[in-house]
C-alpha positions as MATLAB code, in Angstrom:
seq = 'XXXXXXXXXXXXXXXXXXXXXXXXXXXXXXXXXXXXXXXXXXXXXXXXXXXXXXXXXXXXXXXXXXXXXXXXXXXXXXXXXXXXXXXXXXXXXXXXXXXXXXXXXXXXXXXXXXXXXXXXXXXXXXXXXXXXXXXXXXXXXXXXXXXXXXXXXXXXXXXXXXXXXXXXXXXXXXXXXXXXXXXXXXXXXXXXXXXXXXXXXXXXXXXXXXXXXXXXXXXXXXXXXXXXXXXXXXXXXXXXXXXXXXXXXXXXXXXXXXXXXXXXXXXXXXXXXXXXXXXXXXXXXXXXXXXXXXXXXXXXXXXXXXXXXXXXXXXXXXXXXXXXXXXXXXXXXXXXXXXXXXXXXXXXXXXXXXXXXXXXXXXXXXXXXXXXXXXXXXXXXXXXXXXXXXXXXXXXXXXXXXXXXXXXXXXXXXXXXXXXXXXXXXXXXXXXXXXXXXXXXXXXXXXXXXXXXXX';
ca = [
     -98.136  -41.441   24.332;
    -100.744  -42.800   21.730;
     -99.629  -40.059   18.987;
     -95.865  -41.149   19.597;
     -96.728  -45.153   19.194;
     -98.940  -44.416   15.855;
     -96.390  -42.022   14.630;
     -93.722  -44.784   15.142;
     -95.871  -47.433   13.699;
     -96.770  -45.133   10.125;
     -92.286  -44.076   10.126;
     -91.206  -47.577   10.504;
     -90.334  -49.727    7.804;
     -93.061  -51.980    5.635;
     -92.101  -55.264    7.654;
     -91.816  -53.674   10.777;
     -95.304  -52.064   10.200;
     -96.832  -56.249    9.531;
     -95.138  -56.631   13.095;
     -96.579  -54.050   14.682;
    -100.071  -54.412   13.168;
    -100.252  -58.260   13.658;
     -99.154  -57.795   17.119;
    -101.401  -55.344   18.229;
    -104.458  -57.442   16.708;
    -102.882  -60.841   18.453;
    -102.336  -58.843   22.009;
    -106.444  -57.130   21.702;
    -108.002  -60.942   20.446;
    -105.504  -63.433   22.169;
    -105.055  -62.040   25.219;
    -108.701  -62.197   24.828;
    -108.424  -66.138   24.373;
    -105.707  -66.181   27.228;
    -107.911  -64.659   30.063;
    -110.734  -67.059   28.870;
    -108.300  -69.870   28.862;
    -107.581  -69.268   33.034;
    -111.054  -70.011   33.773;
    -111.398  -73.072   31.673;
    -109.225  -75.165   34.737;
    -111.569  -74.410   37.092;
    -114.348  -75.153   34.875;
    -113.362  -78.243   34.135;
    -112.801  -78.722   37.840;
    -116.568  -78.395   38.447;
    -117.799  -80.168   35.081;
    -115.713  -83.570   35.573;
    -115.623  -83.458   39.757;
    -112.673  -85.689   39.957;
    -109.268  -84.930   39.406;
    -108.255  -88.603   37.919;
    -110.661  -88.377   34.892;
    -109.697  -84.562   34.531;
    -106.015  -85.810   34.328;
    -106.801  -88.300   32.020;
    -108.490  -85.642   29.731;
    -105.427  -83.547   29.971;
    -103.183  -86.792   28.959;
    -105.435  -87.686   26.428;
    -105.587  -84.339   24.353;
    -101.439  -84.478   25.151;
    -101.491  -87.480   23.217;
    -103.766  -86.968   20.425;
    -102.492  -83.559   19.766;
     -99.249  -85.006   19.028;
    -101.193  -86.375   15.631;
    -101.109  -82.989   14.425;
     -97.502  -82.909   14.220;
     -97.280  -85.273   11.843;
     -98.283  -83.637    8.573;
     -95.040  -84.668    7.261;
     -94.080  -80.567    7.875;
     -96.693  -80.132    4.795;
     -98.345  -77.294    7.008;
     -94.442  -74.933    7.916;
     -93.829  -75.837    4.334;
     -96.625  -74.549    2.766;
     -95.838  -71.040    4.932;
     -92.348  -70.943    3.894;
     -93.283  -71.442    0.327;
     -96.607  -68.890    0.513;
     -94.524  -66.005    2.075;
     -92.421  -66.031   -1.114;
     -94.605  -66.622   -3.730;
     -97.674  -64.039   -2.170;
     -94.824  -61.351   -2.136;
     -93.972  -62.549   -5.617;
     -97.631  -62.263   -6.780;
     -97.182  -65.590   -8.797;
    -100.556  -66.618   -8.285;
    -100.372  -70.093  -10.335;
     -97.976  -71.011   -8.040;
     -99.695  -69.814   -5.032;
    -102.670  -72.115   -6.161;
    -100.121  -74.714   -7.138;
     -99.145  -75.072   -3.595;
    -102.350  -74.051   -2.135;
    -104.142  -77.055   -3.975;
    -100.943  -79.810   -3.077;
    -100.862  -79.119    0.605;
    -104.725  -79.480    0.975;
    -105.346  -82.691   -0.960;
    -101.774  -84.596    0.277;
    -103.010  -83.821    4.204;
    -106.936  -84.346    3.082;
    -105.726  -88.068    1.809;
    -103.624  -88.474    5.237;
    -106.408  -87.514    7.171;
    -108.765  -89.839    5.530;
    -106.609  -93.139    5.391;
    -105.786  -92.483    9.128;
    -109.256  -92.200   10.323;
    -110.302  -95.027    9.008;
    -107.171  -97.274    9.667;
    -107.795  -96.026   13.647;
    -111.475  -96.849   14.254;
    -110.631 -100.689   13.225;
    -107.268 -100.590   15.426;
    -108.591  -99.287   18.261;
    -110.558 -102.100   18.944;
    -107.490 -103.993   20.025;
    -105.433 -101.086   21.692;
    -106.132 -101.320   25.765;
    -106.303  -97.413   26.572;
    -107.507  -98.086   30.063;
    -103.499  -99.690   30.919;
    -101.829  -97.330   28.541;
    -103.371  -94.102   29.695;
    -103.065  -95.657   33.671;
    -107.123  -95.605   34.553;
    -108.613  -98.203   35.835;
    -111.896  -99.579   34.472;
    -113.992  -98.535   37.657;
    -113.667  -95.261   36.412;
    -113.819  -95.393   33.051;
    -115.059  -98.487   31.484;
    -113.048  -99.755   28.421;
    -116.185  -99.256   25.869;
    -116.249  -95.991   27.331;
    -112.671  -94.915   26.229;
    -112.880  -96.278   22.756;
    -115.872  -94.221   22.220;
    -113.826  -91.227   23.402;
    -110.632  -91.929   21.849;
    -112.081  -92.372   18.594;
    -113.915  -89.187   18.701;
    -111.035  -87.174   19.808;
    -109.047  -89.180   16.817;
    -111.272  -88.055   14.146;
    -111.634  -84.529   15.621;
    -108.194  -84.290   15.653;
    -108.042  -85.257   12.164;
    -110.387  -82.863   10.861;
    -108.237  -80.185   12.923;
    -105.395  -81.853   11.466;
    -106.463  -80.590    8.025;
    -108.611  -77.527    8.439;
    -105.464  -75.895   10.787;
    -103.895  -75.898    6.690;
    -105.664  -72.069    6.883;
    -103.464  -71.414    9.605;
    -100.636  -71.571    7.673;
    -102.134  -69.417    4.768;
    -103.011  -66.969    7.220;
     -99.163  -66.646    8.486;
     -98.322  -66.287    4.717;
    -100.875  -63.868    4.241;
     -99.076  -61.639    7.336;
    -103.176  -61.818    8.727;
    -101.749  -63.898   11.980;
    -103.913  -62.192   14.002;
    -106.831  -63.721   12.327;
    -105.050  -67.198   14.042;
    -105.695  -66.234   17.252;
    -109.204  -64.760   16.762;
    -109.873  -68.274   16.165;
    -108.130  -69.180   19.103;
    -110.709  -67.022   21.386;
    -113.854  -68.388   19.250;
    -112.963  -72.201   20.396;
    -111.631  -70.899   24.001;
    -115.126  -69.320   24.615;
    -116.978  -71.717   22.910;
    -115.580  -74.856   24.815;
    -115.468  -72.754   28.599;
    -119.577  -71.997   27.225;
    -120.236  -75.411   26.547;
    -118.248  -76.814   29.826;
    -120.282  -74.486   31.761;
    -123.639  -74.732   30.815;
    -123.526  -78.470   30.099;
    -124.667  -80.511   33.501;
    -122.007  -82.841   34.892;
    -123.105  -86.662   34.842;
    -120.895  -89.477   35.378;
    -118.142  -90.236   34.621;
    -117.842  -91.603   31.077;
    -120.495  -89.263   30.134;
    -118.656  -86.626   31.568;
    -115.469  -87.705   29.180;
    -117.010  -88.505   26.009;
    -119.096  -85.571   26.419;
    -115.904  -83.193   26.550;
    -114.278  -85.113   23.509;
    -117.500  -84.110   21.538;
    -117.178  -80.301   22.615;
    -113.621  -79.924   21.898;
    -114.142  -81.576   18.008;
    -116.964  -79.584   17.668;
    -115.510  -76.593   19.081;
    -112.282  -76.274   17.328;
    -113.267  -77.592   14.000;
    -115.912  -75.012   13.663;
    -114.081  -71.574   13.204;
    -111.382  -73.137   10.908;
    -114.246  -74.221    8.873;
    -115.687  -70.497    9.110;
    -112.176  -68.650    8.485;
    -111.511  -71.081    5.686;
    -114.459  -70.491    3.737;
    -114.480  -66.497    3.974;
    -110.149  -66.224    3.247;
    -111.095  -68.522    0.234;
    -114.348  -66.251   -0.938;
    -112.199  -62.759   -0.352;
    -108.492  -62.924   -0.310;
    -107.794  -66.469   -2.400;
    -110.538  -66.912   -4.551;
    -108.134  -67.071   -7.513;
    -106.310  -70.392   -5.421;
    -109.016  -72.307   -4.256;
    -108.198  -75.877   -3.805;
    -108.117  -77.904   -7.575;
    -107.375  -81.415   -7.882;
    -106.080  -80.477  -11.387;
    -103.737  -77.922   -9.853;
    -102.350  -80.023   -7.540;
     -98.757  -81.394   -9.071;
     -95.693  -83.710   -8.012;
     -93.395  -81.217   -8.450;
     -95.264  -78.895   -5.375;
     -95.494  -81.620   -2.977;
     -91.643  -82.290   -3.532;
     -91.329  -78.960   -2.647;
     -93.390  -78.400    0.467;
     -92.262  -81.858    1.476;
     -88.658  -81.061    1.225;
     -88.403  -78.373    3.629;
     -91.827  -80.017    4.928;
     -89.968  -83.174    6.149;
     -87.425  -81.468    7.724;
     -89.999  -79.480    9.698;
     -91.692  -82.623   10.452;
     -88.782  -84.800   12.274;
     -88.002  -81.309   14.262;
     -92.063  -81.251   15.380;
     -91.871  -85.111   16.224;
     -88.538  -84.312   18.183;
     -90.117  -81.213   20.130;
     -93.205  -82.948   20.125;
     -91.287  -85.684   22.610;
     -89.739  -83.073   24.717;
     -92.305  -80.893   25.190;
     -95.694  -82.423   24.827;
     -94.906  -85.888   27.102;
     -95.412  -84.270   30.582;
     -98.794  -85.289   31.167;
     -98.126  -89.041   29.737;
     -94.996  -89.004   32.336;
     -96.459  -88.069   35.159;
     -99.207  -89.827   34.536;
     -97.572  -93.225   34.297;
     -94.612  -92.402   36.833;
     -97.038  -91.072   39.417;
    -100.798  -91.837   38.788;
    -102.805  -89.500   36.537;
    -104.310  -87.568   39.432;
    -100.737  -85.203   39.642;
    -101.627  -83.970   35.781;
    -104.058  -81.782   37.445;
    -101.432  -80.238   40.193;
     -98.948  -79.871   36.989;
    -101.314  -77.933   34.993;
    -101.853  -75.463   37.547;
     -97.997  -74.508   37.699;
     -97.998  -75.181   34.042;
    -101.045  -72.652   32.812;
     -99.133  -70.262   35.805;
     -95.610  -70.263   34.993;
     -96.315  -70.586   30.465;
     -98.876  -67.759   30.534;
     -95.869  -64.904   30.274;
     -94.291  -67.184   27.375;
     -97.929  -67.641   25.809;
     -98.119  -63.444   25.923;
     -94.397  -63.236   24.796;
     -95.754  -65.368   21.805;
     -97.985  -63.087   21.108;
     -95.079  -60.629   19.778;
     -93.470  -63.744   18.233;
     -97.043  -64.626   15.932;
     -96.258  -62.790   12.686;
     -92.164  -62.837   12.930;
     -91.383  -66.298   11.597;
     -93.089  -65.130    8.015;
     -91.724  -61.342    7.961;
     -88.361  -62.934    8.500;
     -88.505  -65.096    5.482;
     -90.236  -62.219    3.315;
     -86.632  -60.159    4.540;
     -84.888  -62.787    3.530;
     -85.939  -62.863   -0.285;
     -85.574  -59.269   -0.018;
     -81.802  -59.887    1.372;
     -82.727  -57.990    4.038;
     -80.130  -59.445    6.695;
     -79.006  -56.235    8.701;
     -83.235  -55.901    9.658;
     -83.218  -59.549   10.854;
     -80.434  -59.137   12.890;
     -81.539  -55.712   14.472;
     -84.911  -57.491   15.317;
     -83.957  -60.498   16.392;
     -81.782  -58.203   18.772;
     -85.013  -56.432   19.928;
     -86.727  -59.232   20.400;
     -84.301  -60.958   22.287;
     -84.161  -58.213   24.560;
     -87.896  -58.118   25.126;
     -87.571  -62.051   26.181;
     -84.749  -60.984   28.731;
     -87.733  -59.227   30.451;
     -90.502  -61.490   30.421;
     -87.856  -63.903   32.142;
     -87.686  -61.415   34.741;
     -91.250  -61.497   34.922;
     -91.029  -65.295   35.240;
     -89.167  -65.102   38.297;
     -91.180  -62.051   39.914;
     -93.877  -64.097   39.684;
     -93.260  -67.088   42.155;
     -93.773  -63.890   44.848;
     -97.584  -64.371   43.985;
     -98.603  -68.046   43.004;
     -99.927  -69.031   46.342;
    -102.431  -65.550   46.604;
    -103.078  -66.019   42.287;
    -104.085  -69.950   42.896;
    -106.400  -69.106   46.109;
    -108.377  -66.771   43.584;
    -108.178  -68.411   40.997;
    -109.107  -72.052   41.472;
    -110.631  -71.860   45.067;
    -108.798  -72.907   48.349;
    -110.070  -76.684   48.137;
    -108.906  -77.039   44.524;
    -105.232  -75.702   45.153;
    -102.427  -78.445   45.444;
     -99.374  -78.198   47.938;
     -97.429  -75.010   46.194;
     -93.654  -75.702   46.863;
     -90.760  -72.922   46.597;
     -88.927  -75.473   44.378;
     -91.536  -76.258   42.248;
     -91.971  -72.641   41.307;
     -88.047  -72.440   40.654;
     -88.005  -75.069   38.118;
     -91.102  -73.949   36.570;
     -90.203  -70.596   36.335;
     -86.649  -71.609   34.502;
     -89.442  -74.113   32.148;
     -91.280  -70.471   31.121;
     -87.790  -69.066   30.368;
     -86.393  -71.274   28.294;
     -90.070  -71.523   26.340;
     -89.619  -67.970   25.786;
     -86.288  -67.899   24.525;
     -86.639  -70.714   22.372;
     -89.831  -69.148   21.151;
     -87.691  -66.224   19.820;
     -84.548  -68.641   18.253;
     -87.060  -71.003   16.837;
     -88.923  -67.896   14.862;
     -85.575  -66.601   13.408;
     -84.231  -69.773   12.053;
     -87.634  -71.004   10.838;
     -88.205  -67.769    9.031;
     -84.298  -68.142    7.509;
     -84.918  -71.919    7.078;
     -81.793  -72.759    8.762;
     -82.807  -76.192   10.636;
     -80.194  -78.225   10.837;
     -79.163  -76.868   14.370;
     -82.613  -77.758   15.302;
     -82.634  -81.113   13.964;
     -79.374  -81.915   15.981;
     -80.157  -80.178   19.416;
     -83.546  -82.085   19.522;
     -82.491  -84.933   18.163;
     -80.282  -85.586   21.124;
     -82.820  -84.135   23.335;
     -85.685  -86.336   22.376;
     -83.424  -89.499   22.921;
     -82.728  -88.358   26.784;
     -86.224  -87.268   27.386;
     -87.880  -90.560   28.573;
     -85.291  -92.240   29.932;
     -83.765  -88.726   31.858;
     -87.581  -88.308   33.244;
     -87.808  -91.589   34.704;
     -83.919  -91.109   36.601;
     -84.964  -87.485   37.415;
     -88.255  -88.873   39.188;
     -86.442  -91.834   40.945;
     -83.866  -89.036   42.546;
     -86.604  -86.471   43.500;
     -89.184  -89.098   44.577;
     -92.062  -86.849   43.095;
     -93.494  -85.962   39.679;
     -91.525  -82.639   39.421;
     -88.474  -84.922   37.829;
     -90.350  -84.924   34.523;
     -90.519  -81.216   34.534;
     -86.481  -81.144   35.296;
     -86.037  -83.602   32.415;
     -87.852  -81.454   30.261;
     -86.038  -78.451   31.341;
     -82.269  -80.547   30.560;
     -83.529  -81.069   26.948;
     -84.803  -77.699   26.172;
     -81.774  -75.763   27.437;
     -79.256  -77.723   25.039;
     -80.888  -75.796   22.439;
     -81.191  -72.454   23.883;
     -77.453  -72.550   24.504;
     -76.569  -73.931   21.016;
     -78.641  -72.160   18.770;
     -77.915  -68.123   19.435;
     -74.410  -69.200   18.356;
     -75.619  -70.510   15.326;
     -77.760  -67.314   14.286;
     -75.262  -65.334   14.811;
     -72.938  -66.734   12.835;
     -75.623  -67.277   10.042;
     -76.528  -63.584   10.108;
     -72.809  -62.188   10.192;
     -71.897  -64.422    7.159;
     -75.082  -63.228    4.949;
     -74.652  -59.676    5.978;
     -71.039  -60.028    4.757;
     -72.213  -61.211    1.531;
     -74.716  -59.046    0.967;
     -72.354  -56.108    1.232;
     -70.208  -57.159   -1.726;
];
């Protein structure tokens, strides 16, 4: 079976081999990350002994992960514009870019820092985040919101050799570094002693700036010694001309993050504020449950979005459609899988977290959640396609009008259903206008450019 799979692998075309090698390597390191990943809930269970400040780390790094979405797109620019000049060998231009990207998000990061350690003085997180200053004193939060801030900031820039990496078709070096922080941080939350609470929190924020910022620092410094020392980062190369063009497909990128950023990344501030922090905790059980099989689908999905735009300077429509076929039909079975699996959530959350630590598992819960991992896979694979084609404006549109119902459908959903779950039905409403909307669109796109391409 072996000999059949590497004999497959050396007949197949050069772009399917980058998929095939970049998926193996992100299946063997970030399923790695993935297993470590199910044993970080119940070690943060154990480290912060109490579900309210545990839910208000989960809001927290919900929120202040939403900062890295707004690199103006420079980050999905810079990949799109890589792919095409690395397969080009135009290495001025590579540097050009390169150079542009790093110091337009290094002066972002900067001016941002500094502008949030002064405002954050006057910004009462105890009432926005919904925790009350018996457990966690307001000097307390500061402390930890600023640290999570400026770790997120230095993520916010170093996370530029993610992109390079996708450009590079070396994805799977992405999620190597995904397993170095996974192990890292479970490590640290293990061996650390718990104290109290607002040691407990600041603490964490500490470990996970630490933690993540330190193999994008590694990664970044060896891909610039080996692979790019011809492009490392020059002030002098940096020009007007590059940033206009990362920034123009950039900022289209960006308004689609910001948009999926509201639909998907809210949850935890919803629930927390619609039904008391303390219910994060119960969602992020049926969350890690029902995303892991589109986590592993993604896996498949890691080096797509860049072969697809390398096949598309090559005008190399008829492989995009016959893989965006396969892949399609791959997602048709890990929604299968979604649905097989709400047989075993009760006996997978007894082992996994403990009988005290599991919350009330309801049939209906698992329904809508398993529908939530479907449409995350399929969206997964539509997303990759039109990135990699840069066709956006469907995108643009179908979020658009999803991120205006999000808030306002979440709080009506919740209100109807008396219990937290509405959020999670709002969220699935929003999503599915695009999975509907956008196969339509692709296929259109990809008839049309196969027709011309034939003349």
């Amino acid at each position: 079976m072996f000999e059949l799979i590497i004999n497959k692998i050396k007949n197949s075309s050069e772009n399917d081999k980058i998929v095939y090698k970049n998926v193996i390597g992100a299946f063997l390191v970030k399923g790695g990350a993935l297993f470590v990943t199910l044993f970080t809930l119940p070690a943060y269970i154990k480290f912060f002994n109490n579900d309210t400040v545990l839910g208000i780390w989960y809001t927290l790094l919900s929120l202040l992960n939403w900062i890295l979405n707004f690199d103006l797109g420079i980050g999905n620019g810079l990949r799109n514009h890589l792919s095409l000049s690395i397969s080009l060998k135009d290495e001025e231009k590579t540097k050009q870019y390169i150079s542009s990207a790093y110091f337009s998000v290094g002066g972002i990061v900067l001016f941002m820092s500094i502008v949030f350690v002064f405002l954050a003085r006057n910004i009462d997180f105890n009432n926005l985040l919904n925790i009350s200053q018996d457990v966690i004193s307001a000097e307390a939060m500061y402390f930890t919101m600023v640290i999570v801030f400026i770790g997120v900031m230095i993520q916010f820039w170093l996370k530029l050799i993610n992109s390079i990496l996708y450009a590079l078709q070396k994805s799977s070096i992405n999620n190597f570094l995904a397993l170095c922080t996974n192990i890292l941080i479970l490590l640290a939350t293990l061996l650390i002693p718990s104290n109290s609470n607002e040691i407990n929190i600041i603490v964490m924020a500490i470990i996970h700036a630490l933690f993540v910022a330190l193999p994008l620092l590694i990664v970044t410094i060896v891909i610039f010694r080996r692979d790019l020392s011809y492009a490392m980062p020059s002030i002098k190369a940096m020009t007007k001309e590059n940033i206009r063009d990362v920034l123009a497909l950039g900022s289209v990128f960006f308004f689609i993050q910001i948009e999926y950023m509201i639909i998907m990344s809210t949850n935890e501030f919803l629930i927390s504020k619609t039904g008391g922090s303390k219910y994060v905790v119960d969602y992020q059980v049926y969350y890690k449950l029902f995303s892991l099989g589109s986590t592993i689908f993604a896996l498949t999905l890691t080096p797509l979005w860049s072969v697809v735009t390398k096949a598309k300077a090559e005008k190399k429509y008829e492989w995009i459609k016959n893989t965006y076929k396969r892949f399609m039909l791959l997602a048709g079975l890990f929604c299968v899988g979604e649905f097989l699996l709400i047989l075993f959530v009760e006996p997978i959350t007894f082992l996994w977290l403990g009988k005290e630590n599991v919350p009330d598992i309801k049939v209906w819960n698992n329904i809508i959640f398993a529908i939530f991992g479907c449409l995350m896979i399929v969206n997964s694979v539509q997303s990759s396609i039109a990135n990699g084609l840069g066709e956006l404006k469907i995108q643009l549109v179908c979020f658009t009008i999803g991120a205006i119902l999000r808030v306002p459908l979440s709080y009506i959903l919740v209100d109807l259903f008396g219990d937290w779950i509405g959020v999670v039905v709002a969220n699935v409403i929003c999503m599915a206008i695009y999975s509907i909307i956008q196969p339509i669109g692709l296929r259109m796109i990809l008839k049309n450019e196969i027709k011309i391409s034939k003349r």
